[in-house]
Amino acid sequence: MQQHPAYKTPFLVLTLVLILCFIINISLGSVLIPLKSIFGIVTGQVPENTSWEFIVINYRLPKALTAIIVGSGLGISGLLMQTLFKNPLAGPFVLGITSGASLGVAIAIMGASFFGGVMAGVLISKWSIVIAASLGSFLVLLTVLIVSNKVRDTMALLIIGLMFGSITAAIISVLTYFSTAEELQQFVFWRFGSLGNLSWQELVIFSIIYCIGLLLSLASIKALNTLLLGDNYAKSLGLNLKKTRLTIIIATSLLAGTITAFAGPIAFIGLAIPHITRQIFTTSNHKILLPAVFLLGSIIMLICDTIAQLPGLEYFLPINAITCLVGAPVVIWLLVRKRKMVF
Amino acid sequence: MAEHNEHIILKTENLSVGYKTKKDQVCVAKNINIQLEKGQLIGLVGANGIGKSTLLKTLTKNIPALNGSIFIENKNLNKCSNLELSKLLSVVLTEPLVAKNLSVFELITLGRQPYTNWIGNLTEQDLKTVNHAIQIINIEELKHKKCFELSDGQLQKVMIARALAQDTSLIILDEPTTHLDMYHKAYILKLLQKLATTTNKTILFSSHEIDLAIQLCDKMIVMNTNEINFDSPCNLIEQGVFNTLFPDDLITFDEITGSFKVKK
């Protein structure tokens, strides 16, 4: 597969758009800070207003970086899943990653009343939600992996993932039924998703795991291209199917699992970004798709976050709603305009 | 004897093929002893459900052999890794293509995967092989088309070009003529014959086009319920192997024209 020179321009444009979106994202917010001061703060000059510096360094900058990690990570894991399952409907969450994370968080928040008053305080801290989400998605994924070793068909694996999703959803509704209004509210807030709650320390851990997932995805590029021919052809080309499948699933769960743990179950991005990318780049070559998904995922997430924080106002909207409101019409428009689905 | 061995690309010794289930094993065919030589075109024929696909799947290491052994270029199939095997044997399967959005050129370059580096970059040599394959099959005008734009016949040619680009001494095709019209059936098989002679590759295919296979193949493998015959088409006709291929209530084999006739 050749690197086509025709793709250089869109890559250049997207990179510029990403930088632009990043700047717009950190310069807008509930407090108006002039663009000049923002540049000054980011480049490390002495700021004229320390509260501005605090807002930019400790709130807006980590939030923008989180948006990039979340958008690109979910997009890439969506791409991996769609190729692995040869199914345009697959997303990072088909393996039960979100449902597992939701179950973990639901038990941590709403199960508190079951575990008694002493535990309640411990269970609802920030880190406990992250740990519960990671643990939940890891456990569900582990179960899916064990089952996947017994089935040879990737399509069966897809359905098994969806079934696990249904089971966890059912358990969550039972928990919801028995929980207090306060617990329920906290759980609903987690479900809205949030990019802005991360400290630098958390961001470091977040990005390390993200980078491991990203490296595994990069290492799978050749295998992903081979998988385009179908499992049997891939095997005849010397591909170790079991190893490839495992690598891709681990990469996805690292990416989508940590993102869900830190930022909540962010819908839509994972499914839609690969489709938007394919419409723009009209290729199936992962050497082009993967970096393109990275750029587009980051851009769209930054735009969604900019809209969600309602510049100049004190309110902010749940990011999960915005991703769908902004993203879904884009995908519909692209499909209608081109009249053809590229997969 | 040693010199003779060099010409043998595929050899089976007392091979039994079939399926293993948890409780027992279903043997589809046994005592298969065939030797395919360099530059030969070999047709595999037999009635539906007789085990042609099972045999091909066993030869391509998709399912394990029940008994006996398979040697490709004097290497035991069981001791070959997937990657080693991919440099000895390429396949054209019946399964539909998943990603129809691939361009013809991209699809054919995927045949170079066993040779490329970790990210799949093509060297000059790879591109040369790919372009050579495109040239042999004569599909230059399709090069930049997407796979969903191709007809069944064109797609089959592209898949054969992909197998050629894999640069193996043995190519195995599973029913390459299904879904094709009469002209393209003959065209594809004639193309395979030309490939076998010009590139000196060994080409084994399964097909239901028995009359075409009789005319074009160097050797044929005929699978009957009780035995497997492996010989040149003329000898097989003389032995009357084709007469027992199907139940004789509807069609009979005409030895003079080498084709089947419907009973009047």
Coordinates of C-alpha atoms in Angstrom, one line a residue:
Chain A
M1 CA 0.0 0.0 0.0
Q2 CA 1.5 3.2 -1.1
Q3 CA 1.4 6.5 0.6
H4 CA -0.6 8.5 -1.9
P5 CA 0.7 12.1 -2.4
A6 CA -2.9 13.3 -2.9
Y7 CA -3.4 12.8 0.9
K8 CA -0.8 15.3 1.9
T9 CA -3.0 18.4 1.5
P10 CA -5.9 17.1 3.7
F11 CA -3.4 16.0 6.3
L12 CA -1.8 19.5 6.3
V13 CA -5.2 21.2 6.5
L14 CA -6.4 18.9 9.3
T15 CA -3.3 19.6 11.3
L16 CA -3.8 23.4 11.0
V17 CA -7.5 23.0 11.9
L18 CA -6.5 21.0 14.9
I19 CA -4.1 23.7 16.1
L20 CA -6.8 26.3 15.5
C21 CA -9.4 24.4 17.4
F22 CA -7.0 23.9 20.3
I23 CA -6.4 27.6 20.5
I24 CA -10.1 28.5 20.2
N25 CA -10.9 25.8 22.9
I26 CA -8.5 27.2 25.5
S27 CA -9.4 30.9 24.8
L28 CA -13.1 30.5 25.3
G29 CA -14.9 29.8 28.6
S30 CA -17.1 31.2 31.2
V31 CA -14.5 33.8 32.1
L32 CA -13.4 36.0 29.2
I33 CA -9.6 36.1 28.9
P34 CA -8.0 38.0 26.0
L35 CA -6.2 35.9 23.5
K36 CA -2.9 37.8 24.1
S37 CA -2.9 36.9 27.8
I38 CA -3.6 33.3 26.9
F39 CA -0.6 33.1 24.7
G40 CA 1.4 34.8 27.4
I41 CA 0.3 32.3 30.0
V42 CA 0.9 29.2 27.8
T43 CA 4.4 30.4 26.7
G44 CA 5.3 31.0 30.4
Q45 CA 5.4 34.8 30.6
V46 CA 4.6 36.5 33.9
P47 CA 0.8 36.9 33.8
E48 CA -1.0 40.2 34.6
N49 CA -3.8 38.3 36.4
T50 CA -3.0 35.2 38.5
S51 CA -6.6 33.9 38.5
W52 CA -6.5 33.9 34.7
E53 CA -3.2 31.9 34.9
F54 CA -4.9 29.5 37.3
I55 CA -7.9 29.0 35.0
V56 CA -5.8 28.4 31.9
I57 CA -3.1 26.2 33.4
N58 CA -5.2 24.2 35.7
Y59 CA -8.5 24.0 34.0
R60 CA -8.6 24.9 30.3
L61 CA -5.2 23.3 29.2
P62 CA -5.8 19.9 30.8
K63 CA -9.4 20.0 29.5
A64 CA -8.3 20.6 25.9
L65 CA -5.6 17.9 26.2
T66 CA -8.2 15.5 27.6
A67 CA -10.5 16.4 24.7
I68 CA -7.7 15.4 22.2
I69 CA -7.0 12.2 24.0
V70 CA -10.7 11.3 24.3
G71 CA -11.6 12.2 20.7
S72 CA -8.6 10.5 19.1
G73 CA -8.6 7.5 21.4
L74 CA -12.3 6.7 20.9
G75 CA -12.0 7.3 17.2
I76 CA -9.0 4.9 16.9
S77 CA -10.6 2.2 19.0
G78 CA -13.7 2.5 16.8
L79 CA -11.6 2.1 13.7
L80 CA -9.9 -1.0 15.2
M81 CA -13.3 -2.6 16.1
Q82 CA -14.9 -1.9 12.7
T83 CA -12.0 -3.5 10.9
L84 CA -11.7 -6.4 13.3
F85 CA -15.4 -7.2 13.2
K86 CA -15.7 -6.2 9.5
N87 CA -18.8 -4.4 10.6
P88 CA -19.6 -0.7 10.1
L89 CA -21.8 -0.7 13.2
A90 CA -19.1 -1.8 15.6
G91 CA -17.7 0.8 17.9
P92 CA -15.3 0.7 20.9
F93 CA -18.1 -0.3 23.1
V94 CA -19.3 -3.4 21.4
L95 CA -17.1 -5.5 23.6
G96 CA -19.0 -4.4 26.7
I97 CA -16.4 -1.8 27.7
T98 CA -18.9 1.0 28.6
S99 CA -21.4 -1.3 30.1
G100 CA -18.7 -2.8 32.3
A101 CA -17.5 0.6 33.3
S102 CA -21.0 1.8 34.0
L103 CA -21.6 -1.3 36.1
G104 CA -18.5 -0.6 38.1
V105 CA -19.4 3.0 38.7
A106 CA -23.1 2.1 39.4
I107 CA -22.0 -0.3 42.1
A108 CA -19.5 2.2 43.5
I109 CA -22.0 5.0 43.7
M110 CA -25.4 3.3 44.2
G111 CA -24.1 0.2 45.9
A112 CA -22.9 2.4 48.8
S113 CA -26.2 2.0 50.5
F114 CA -25.8 -1.7 50.4
F115 CA -22.3 -1.6 51.9
G116 CA -23.4 0.6 54.7
G117 CA -22.7 4.1 56.0
V118 CA -19.0 3.6 56.8
M119 CA -18.0 2.7 53.3
A120 CA -20.2 5.3 51.7
G121 CA -17.7 8.2 52.1
V122 CA -14.8 6.1 50.8
L123 CA -16.6 4.8 47.8
I124 CA -17.7 8.1 46.3
S125 CA -14.3 9.8 46.0
K126 CA -13.0 10.8 42.5
W127 CA -10.4 8.0 42.3
S128 CA -12.8 5.3 43.4
I129 CA -15.0 6.1 40.4
V130 CA -12.0 5.8 38.1
I131 CA -11.0 2.6 39.7
A132 CA -14.5 1.2 39.7
A133 CA -14.9 2.0 36.0
S134 CA -11.6 0.5 35.1
L135 CA -12.2 -2.6 37.1
G136 CA -15.7 -2.9 35.7
S137 CA -14.7 -2.7 32.1
F138 CA -11.7 -4.9 32.6
L139 CA -13.8 -7.6 34.2
V140 CA -16.5 -7.6 31.5
L141 CA -13.8 -7.5 28.9
L142 CA -11.9 -10.4 30.5
T143 CA -15.1 -12.5 30.4
V144 CA -15.7 -11.6 26.8
L145 CA -12.1 -12.6 26.0
I146 CA -12.5 -15.9 27.8
V147 CA -15.7 -16.6 25.8
S148 CA -14.0 -15.4 22.6
N149 CA -11.4 -18.1 22.9
K150 CA -14.2 -20.7 22.7
V151 CA -15.9 -19.1 19.6
R152 CA -14.0 -18.9 16.4
D153 CA -16.4 -16.5 14.7
T154 CA -15.8 -12.8 15.2
M155 CA -19.5 -12.1 14.6
A156 CA -20.4 -14.3 17.5
L157 CA -18.0 -12.3 19.6
L158 CA -19.8 -9.2 18.6
I159 CA -23.1 -10.5 19.7
I160 CA -21.7 -11.8 23.0
G161 CA -20.3 -8.3 23.7
L162 CA -23.8 -6.9 23.1
M163 CA -25.4 -9.5 25.3
F164 CA -23.0 -8.6 28.1
G165 CA -24.0 -5.0 27.6
S166 CA -27.7 -6.0 28.1
I167 CA -26.9 -8.0 31.2
T168 CA -25.0 -5.1 32.9
A169 CA -27.7 -2.6 31.8
A170 CA -30.3 -4.8 33.6
I171 CA -28.2 -4.9 36.7
I172 CA -27.8 -1.2 36.6
S173 CA -31.5 -0.6 36.4
V174 CA -32.1 -2.8 39.4
L175 CA -29.4 -0.8 41.3
T176 CA -31.1 2.4 40.2
Y177 CA -34.4 1.3 41.5
F178 CA -33.1 0.8 45.0
S179 CA -30.8 3.8 45.2
T180 CA -31.4 7.2 46.8
A181 CA -32.1 10.3 44.8
E182 CA -28.7 11.7 45.6
E183 CA -26.8 8.6 44.5
L184 CA -28.9 8.5 41.3
Q185 CA -28.0 12.1 40.5
Q186 CA -24.3 11.4 41.0
F187 CA -24.5 8.4 38.6
V188 CA -26.4 10.4 36.0
F189 CA -23.8 13.1 36.2
W190 CA -21.0 10.5 35.5
R191 CA -23.1 9.2 32.6
F192 CA -23.2 12.7 31.1
G193 CA -19.5 12.5 30.6
S194 CA -17.0 15.2 31.5
L195 CA -13.7 16.4 30.2
G196 CA -13.0 19.0 32.7
N197 CA -12.4 17.2 36.0
L198 CA -8.9 16.1 35.5
S199 CA -5.9 17.4 37.4
W200 CA -2.4 17.3 35.8
Q201 CA -1.5 14.3 37.9
E202 CA -4.5 12.4 36.6
L203 CA -3.8 13.5 33.1
V204 CA -0.3 12.1 33.2
I205 CA -1.5 8.6 34.2
F206 CA -4.3 8.9 31.6
S207 CA -1.9 9.8 28.8
I208 CA 0.6 7.0 29.7
I209 CA -2.1 4.4 29.3
Y210 CA -3.4 6.1 26.2
C211 CA 0.1 6.1 24.6
I212 CA 0.4 2.3 25.2
G213 CA -2.9 1.8 23.5
L214 CA -1.8 4.0 20.7
L215 CA 1.5 2.2 20.2
L216 CA -0.3 -1.2 20.1
S217 CA -2.7 0.3 17.4
L218 CA 0.3 1.5 15.4
A219 CA 1.9 -1.9 15.6
S220 CA -1.3 -3.4 14.2
I221 CA -1.5 -1.3 11.1
K222 CA -0.2 -4.0 8.8
A223 CA -2.3 -6.7 10.3
L224 CA -5.4 -4.4 10.1
N225 CA -4.8 -4.0 6.3
T226 CA -4.4 -7.8 6.0
L227 CA -7.7 -8.3 7.8
L228 CA -9.5 -6.3 5.1
L229 CA -9.2 -9.4 2.9
G230 CA -11.1 -11.5 5.4
D231 CA -9.8 -14.0 8.0
N232 CA -8.9 -16.8 5.7
Y233 CA -7.0 -14.7 3.2
A234 CA -5.3 -13.0 6.2
K235 CA -4.2 -16.4 7.5
S236 CA -2.9 -17.4 4.0
L237 CA -0.8 -14.3 4.1
G238 CA 1.0 -15.5 7.2
L239 CA -1.0 -13.5 9.8
N240 CA -1.3 -15.0 13.3
L241 CA -5.0 -14.4 13.7
K242 CA -5.2 -15.2 17.4
K243 CA -2.4 -12.9 18.3
T244 CA -3.7 -10.1 16.1
R245 CA -7.2 -10.4 17.5
L246 CA -5.8 -10.2 21.1
T247 CA -3.5 -7.2 20.3
I248 CA -6.4 -5.3 18.8
I249 CA -8.8 -6.1 21.6
I250 CA -6.2 -5.1 24.3
A251 CA -5.4 -1.8 22.4
T252 CA -9.2 -1.0 22.2
S253 CA -9.8 -1.8 25.9
L254 CA -6.8 0.3 27.0
L255 CA -8.0 3.2 24.9
A256 CA -11.7 3.0 25.4
G257 CA -11.5 1.6 29.0
T258 CA -9.4 4.4 30.4
I259 CA -11.3 7.1 28.5
T260 CA -14.5 5.8 30.0
A261 CA -13.0 5.6 33.4
F262 CA -11.7 9.2 33.3
A263 CA -14.2 11.0 31.2
G264 CA -17.4 9.0 31.4
P265 CA -19.1 7.0 28.7
I266 CA -18.8 9.3 25.8
A267 CA -21.2 8.2 23.1
F268 CA -21.1 8.4 19.4
I269 CA -17.4 9.5 18.7
G270 CA -16.1 6.0 18.5
L271 CA -18.7 5.0 15.9
A272 CA -18.8 8.1 13.9
I273 CA -15.2 9.4 13.5
P274 CA -14.0 6.4 11.4
H275 CA -17.0 6.9 9.1
I276 CA -16.4 10.6 8.7
T277 CA -12.8 9.9 8.0
R278 CA -13.6 7.3 5.4
Q279 CA -15.9 9.7 3.7
I280 CA -13.2 12.3 3.5
F281 CA -10.2 10.1 2.6
T282 CA -12.1 7.4 0.6
T283 CA -9.5 4.8 1.4
S284 CA -9.4 1.6 3.5
N285 CA -5.6 1.8 4.0
H286 CA -5.0 2.0 7.8
K287 CA -1.7 3.7 7.2
I288 CA -3.7 6.7 6.1
L289 CA -6.9 6.1 8.2
L290 CA -5.2 5.8 11.6
P291 CA -3.5 9.3 11.6
A292 CA -6.6 10.8 9.9
V293 CA -8.9 9.4 12.6
F294 CA -6.5 10.8 15.2
L295 CA -6.7 14.3 13.7
L296 CA -10.5 14.3 13.1
G297 CA -11.3 12.7 16.4
S298 CA -9.3 15.4 18.2
I299 CA -10.8 18.2 16.2
I300 CA -14.4 17.1 16.6
M301 CA -14.0 16.5 20.3
L302 CA -12.4 20.0 20.8
I303 CA -15.3 21.6 18.8
C304 CA -17.9 19.7 20.9
D305 CA -16.2 20.7 24.1
T306 CA -16.1 24.4 23.0
I307 CA -19.8 24.3 22.3
A308 CA -20.5 22.4 25.6
Q309 CA -18.9 25.1 27.7
L310 CA -21.2 27.8 26.3
P311 CA -18.6 30.6 25.9
G312 CA -19.3 33.6 28.1
L313 CA -22.0 31.9 30.1
E314 CA -21.9 30.3 33.5
Y315 CA -23.6 27.1 32.4
F316 CA -22.1 24.2 30.6
L317 CA -23.9 21.4 28.8
P318 CA -23.2 17.6 29.2
I319 CA -20.5 16.7 26.7
N320 CA -22.3 13.4 25.9
A321 CA -25.3 15.2 24.5
I322 CA -23.2 17.6 22.4
T323 CA -21.2 14.9 20.8
C324 CA -24.4 13.3 19.5
L325 CA -26.1 16.6 18.6
V326 CA -23.1 17.8 16.6
G327 CA -21.9 14.5 15.3
A328 CA -25.0 12.6 14.2
P329 CA -26.2 15.3 11.7
V330 CA -22.7 15.4 10.3
V331 CA -22.7 11.7 9.6
I332 CA -26.2 11.8 8.1
W333 CA -25.3 14.7 5.9
L334 CA -22.1 13.0 4.7
L335 CA -24.0 9.8 3.9
V336 CA -26.9 11.6 2.1
R337 CA -24.5 13.8 0.1
K338 CA -22.3 11.0 -1.1
R339 CA -25.2 8.5 -1.4
K340 CA -22.7 5.7 -0.7
M341 CA -21.3 4.2 2.3
V342 CA -17.6 3.7 2.2
F343 CA -16.4 0.8 4.2
Chain B
M1 CA 15.8 -39.5 -7.9
A2 CA 17.0 -36.4 -6.1
E3 CA 16.7 -34.4 -9.3
H4 CA 13.2 -35.7 -9.8
N5 CA 12.3 -34.5 -6.3
E6 CA 13.1 -30.9 -7.1
H7 CA 10.3 -30.8 -9.6
I8 CA 7.7 -32.0 -7.1
I9 CA 6.0 -29.0 -5.5
L10 CA 3.2 -30.7 -3.6
K11 CA 3.3 -34.3 -2.3
T12 CA 0.9 -36.2 -0.1
E13 CA 1.6 -39.5 1.6
N14 CA -1.4 -41.7 2.6
L15 CA -3.3 -38.5 3.4
S16 CA -6.7 -38.8 5.1
V17 CA -8.9 -35.8 5.3
G18 CA -12.1 -35.0 7.2
Y19 CA -13.5 -33.3 10.2
K20 CA -12.8 -33.8 13.8
T21 CA -15.6 -33.2 16.3
K22 CA -15.3 -33.6 20.0
K23 CA -16.6 -37.2 20.0
D24 CA -15.3 -38.7 16.8
Q25 CA -13.9 -37.9 13.4
V26 CA -15.6 -38.0 10.1
C27 CA -13.3 -39.2 7.4
V28 CA -14.2 -37.8 4.0
A29 CA -11.4 -39.3 1.9
K30 CA -8.4 -41.5 2.7
N31 CA -5.3 -42.8 1.1
I32 CA -4.6 -39.8 -1.0
N33 CA -1.3 -40.0 -2.8
I34 CA -0.6 -37.2 -5.2
Q35 CA 2.5 -35.6 -6.6
L36 CA 2.1 -32.2 -8.3
E37 CA 5.1 -31.1 -10.4
K38 CA 6.4 -27.7 -11.3
G39 CA 4.5 -25.9 -14.1
Q40 CA 1.5 -28.2 -14.0
L41 CA -2.1 -27.2 -14.1
I42 CA -4.1 -29.7 -12.0
G43 CA -7.9 -29.8 -11.8
L44 CA -9.8 -31.3 -8.8
V45 CA -13.2 -32.5 -9.7
G46 CA -15.9 -34.5 -8.0
A47 CA -19.6 -34.3 -7.1
N48 CA -21.0 -31.9 -4.6
G49 CA -20.3 -32.8 -1.0
I50 CA -17.6 -35.4 -1.9
G51 CA -14.9 -33.5 0.0
K52 CA -13.2 -31.3 -2.6
S53 CA -13.2 -28.3 -0.2
T54 CA -12.2 -30.4 2.7
L55 CA -9.2 -31.6 0.7
L56 CA -8.2 -28.1 -0.3
K57 CA -8.7 -26.8 3.2
T58 CA -6.4 -29.6 4.5
L59 CA -3.8 -28.8 1.8
T60 CA -3.8 -25.1 2.7
K61 CA -3.5 -26.0 6.4
N62 CA -6.9 -24.5 7.3
I63 CA -7.9 -27.7 9.0
P64 CA -5.5 -30.5 10.2
A65 CA -5.0 -33.7 8.3
L66 CA -6.6 -36.8 10.0
N67 CA -3.7 -39.0 8.9
G68 CA -0.7 -39.0 6.6
S69 CA 1.5 -36.1 5.7
I70 CA 1.7 -33.2 3.2
F71 CA 4.9 -31.8 1.8
I72 CA 5.2 -28.5 0.0
E73 CA 8.6 -28.1 -1.7
N74 CA 9.8 -31.0 0.5
K75 CA 8.8 -29.2 3.7
N76 CA 6.3 -30.9 6.0
L77 CA 3.2 -28.8 6.2
N78 CA 2.9 -29.4 10.0
K79 CA 6.3 -28.0 10.6
C80 CA 5.7 -24.8 8.6
S81 CA 4.7 -21.6 10.4
N82 CA 1.9 -19.5 8.9
L83 CA 4.5 -17.0 7.6
E84 CA 6.7 -19.7 6.1
L85 CA 3.7 -21.3 4.4
S86 CA 2.6 -17.9 3.0
K87 CA 5.8 -17.8 1.0
L88 CA 5.2 -21.3 -0.4
L89 CA 1.5 -21.3 -1.1
S90 CA -1.1 -18.7 -2.1
V91 CA -4.8 -19.1 -2.4
V92 CA -7.8 -17.8 -4.2
L93 CA -10.9 -18.5 -2.1
T94 CA -14.7 -18.5 -2.7
E95 CA -15.4 -16.2 0.2
P96 CA -16.6 -12.7 -0.7
L97 CA -14.2 -9.8 -0.2
V98 CA -14.9 -7.8 3.0
A99 CA -13.6 -4.4 2.1
K100 CA -14.8 -3.6 -1.3
N101 CA -13.5 -0.1 -1.0
L102 CA -9.9 -1.2 -1.6
S103 CA -8.5 -0.2 -5.0
V104 CA -7.4 -3.0 -7.3
F105 CA -3.8 -1.9 -6.9
E106 CA -4.0 -1.8 -3.1
L107 CA -5.6 -5.3 -3.0
I108 CA -2.8 -6.8 -5.2
T109 CA -0.1 -5.1 -3.1
L110 CA -1.6 -6.9 0.0
G111 CA -0.2 -10.1 -1.6
R112 CA 3.3 -8.8 -0.7
Q113 CA 2.5 -8.8 3.0
P114 CA 4.6 -11.8 3.9
Y115 CA 7.7 -9.9 2.6
T116 CA 7.1 -6.4 3.8
N117 CA 8.3 -4.8 7.1
W118 CA 6.3 -4.2 10.3
I119 CA 4.2 -1.4 8.8
G120 CA 3.9 -2.9 5.4
N121 CA 6.0 -0.5 3.3
L122 CA 6.6 -1.7 -0.2
T123 CA 10.2 -1.8 -1.6
E124 CA 11.1 -1.3 -5.3
Q125 CA 11.2 -5.1 -5.6
D126 CA 7.7 -5.4 -4.2
L127 CA 6.3 -2.9 -6.6
K128 CA 8.0 -4.6 -9.5
T129 CA 6.4 -7.9 -8.5
V130 CA 3.0 -6.3 -8.2
N131 CA 3.2 -4.6 -11.5
H132 CA 4.5 -7.7 -13.2
A133 CA 1.5 -9.6 -11.8
I134 CA -0.9 -6.9 -13.1
Q135 CA 0.9 -7.1 -16.5
I136 CA 0.6 -10.9 -16.8
I137 CA -3.1 -11.0 -15.9
N138 CA -3.6 -8.0 -18.2
I139 CA -5.6 -5.8 -15.9
E140 CA -3.7 -2.5 -16.2
E141 CA -6.9 -0.7 -17.0
L142 CA -8.5 -1.9 -13.7
K143 CA -5.5 -0.8 -11.6
H144 CA -7.1 2.3 -10.1
K145 CA -10.7 1.1 -9.9
K146 CA -12.3 0.2 -6.6
C147 CA -13.3 -3.4 -6.0
F148 CA -17.0 -2.6 -5.8
E149 CA -16.9 -1.4 -9.4
L150 CA -15.7 -4.7 -10.8
S151 CA -17.7 -7.5 -12.3
D152 CA -17.4 -11.0 -11.0
G153 CA -15.0 -12.0 -13.8
Q154 CA -12.8 -9.0 -13.3
L155 CA -12.7 -9.5 -9.5
Q156 CA -11.6 -13.1 -10.0
K157 CA -8.8 -11.9 -12.3
V158 CA -7.7 -9.4 -9.6
M159 CA -7.7 -12.1 -6.9
I160 CA -5.5 -14.3 -9.2
A161 CA -3.2 -11.3 -9.7
R162 CA -3.0 -10.9 -5.9
A163 CA -2.1 -14.6 -5.5
L164 CA 0.6 -14.1 -8.2
A165 CA 2.0 -11.1 -6.4
Q166 CA 2.5 -13.4 -3.3
D167 CA 5.1 -15.0 -5.4
T168 CA 4.7 -18.7 -4.4
S169 CA 5.5 -21.8 -6.4
L170 CA 2.0 -23.2 -5.6
I171 CA -1.3 -21.5 -6.1
I172 CA -4.5 -23.2 -4.9
L173 CA -7.9 -22.0 -6.1
D174 CA -11.2 -23.1 -4.7
E175 CA -13.8 -23.1 -7.4
P176 CA -12.5 -20.1 -9.3
T177 CA -15.2 -20.4 -12.0
T178 CA -18.3 -20.1 -9.8
H179 CA -20.7 -17.2 -10.6
L180 CA -19.0 -16.7 -14.0
D181 CA -20.6 -17.1 -17.5
M182 CA -19.5 -19.7 -19.9
Y183 CA -17.0 -17.4 -21.7
H184 CA -15.4 -16.3 -18.5
K185 CA -15.2 -19.8 -17.1
A186 CA -13.2 -20.8 -20.1
Y187 CA -11.3 -17.5 -19.9
I188 CA -10.2 -18.0 -16.3
L189 CA -9.2 -21.7 -16.8
K190 CA -7.3 -20.8 -20.0
L191 CA -5.6 -18.0 -18.0
L192 CA -4.6 -20.5 -15.4
Q193 CA -3.1 -22.8 -18.0
K194 CA -1.1 -20.0 -19.5
L195 CA 0.1 -19.0 -16.0
A196 CA 1.3 -22.5 -15.3
T197 CA 3.3 -22.8 -18.5
T198 CA 4.7 -19.2 -18.6
T199 CA 5.5 -18.7 -14.9
N200 CA 6.3 -22.3 -14.2
K201 CA 4.0 -22.3 -11.1
T202 CA 2.0 -25.3 -10.0
I203 CA -1.7 -24.4 -10.0
L204 CA -4.3 -26.6 -8.4
F205 CA -8.0 -25.7 -8.7
S206 CA -11.3 -27.3 -7.9
S207 CA -14.1 -27.0 -10.3
H208 CA -17.3 -28.3 -11.6
E209 CA -16.3 -27.6 -15.2
I210 CA -15.2 -31.1 -15.9
D211 CA -15.2 -30.9 -19.7
L212 CA -13.1 -27.7 -19.6
A213 CA -10.8 -29.3 -17.1
I214 CA -10.3 -32.3 -19.3
Q215 CA -9.3 -30.1 -22.2
L216 CA -6.9 -27.8 -20.3
C217 CA -5.3 -29.7 -17.3
D218 CA -2.0 -31.6 -17.3
K219 CA -3.3 -33.8 -14.5
M220 CA -6.6 -34.3 -12.8
I221 CA -7.6 -35.4 -9.3
V222 CA -11.0 -37.1 -9.5
M223 CA -12.8 -37.7 -6.3
N224 CA -15.2 -40.6 -6.2
T225 CA -17.0 -42.0 -3.1
N226 CA -14.6 -44.9 -2.8
E227 CA -11.4 -43.9 -4.3
I228 CA -9.3 -41.0 -5.6
N229 CA -7.8 -41.1 -9.0
F230 CA -4.8 -39.0 -10.0
D231 CA -3.6 -39.1 -13.6
S232 CA -3.6 -37.3 -16.9
P233 CA -7.1 -36.6 -18.3
C234 CA -6.6 -39.0 -21.2
N235 CA -5.6 -41.9 -18.9
L236 CA -8.5 -41.1 -16.6
I237 CA -11.0 -41.3 -19.5
E238 CA -9.5 -44.6 -20.6
Q239 CA -9.9 -46.0 -17.1
G240 CA -13.5 -45.0 -17.2
V241 CA -13.2 -42.9 -14.0
F242 CA -15.6 -40.2 -15.1
N243 CA -18.4 -42.8 -15.7
T244 CA -18.7 -43.4 -12.0
L245 CA -18.5 -39.8 -11.0
F246 CA -22.2 -39.2 -10.8
P247 CA -25.3 -41.5 -10.4
D248 CA -26.0 -42.7 -14.0
D249 CA -29.8 -42.1 -13.9
L250 CA -29.6 -38.6 -15.5
I251 CA -26.3 -37.9 -17.2
T252 CA -23.6 -40.1 -18.8
F253 CA -20.1 -39.4 -19.8
D254 CA -19.3 -39.4 -23.5
E255 CA -15.7 -40.7 -23.9
I256 CA -15.4 -39.4 -27.5
T257 CA -16.2 -35.7 -26.8
G258 CA -15.0 -35.8 -23.2
S259 CA -18.2 -34.3 -21.8
F260 CA -21.4 -35.2 -20.1
K261 CA -24.6 -35.7 -21.9
V262 CA -28.2 -35.7 -20.5
K263 CA -30.0 -39.0 -21.0
K264 CA -32.8 -38.7 -23.5

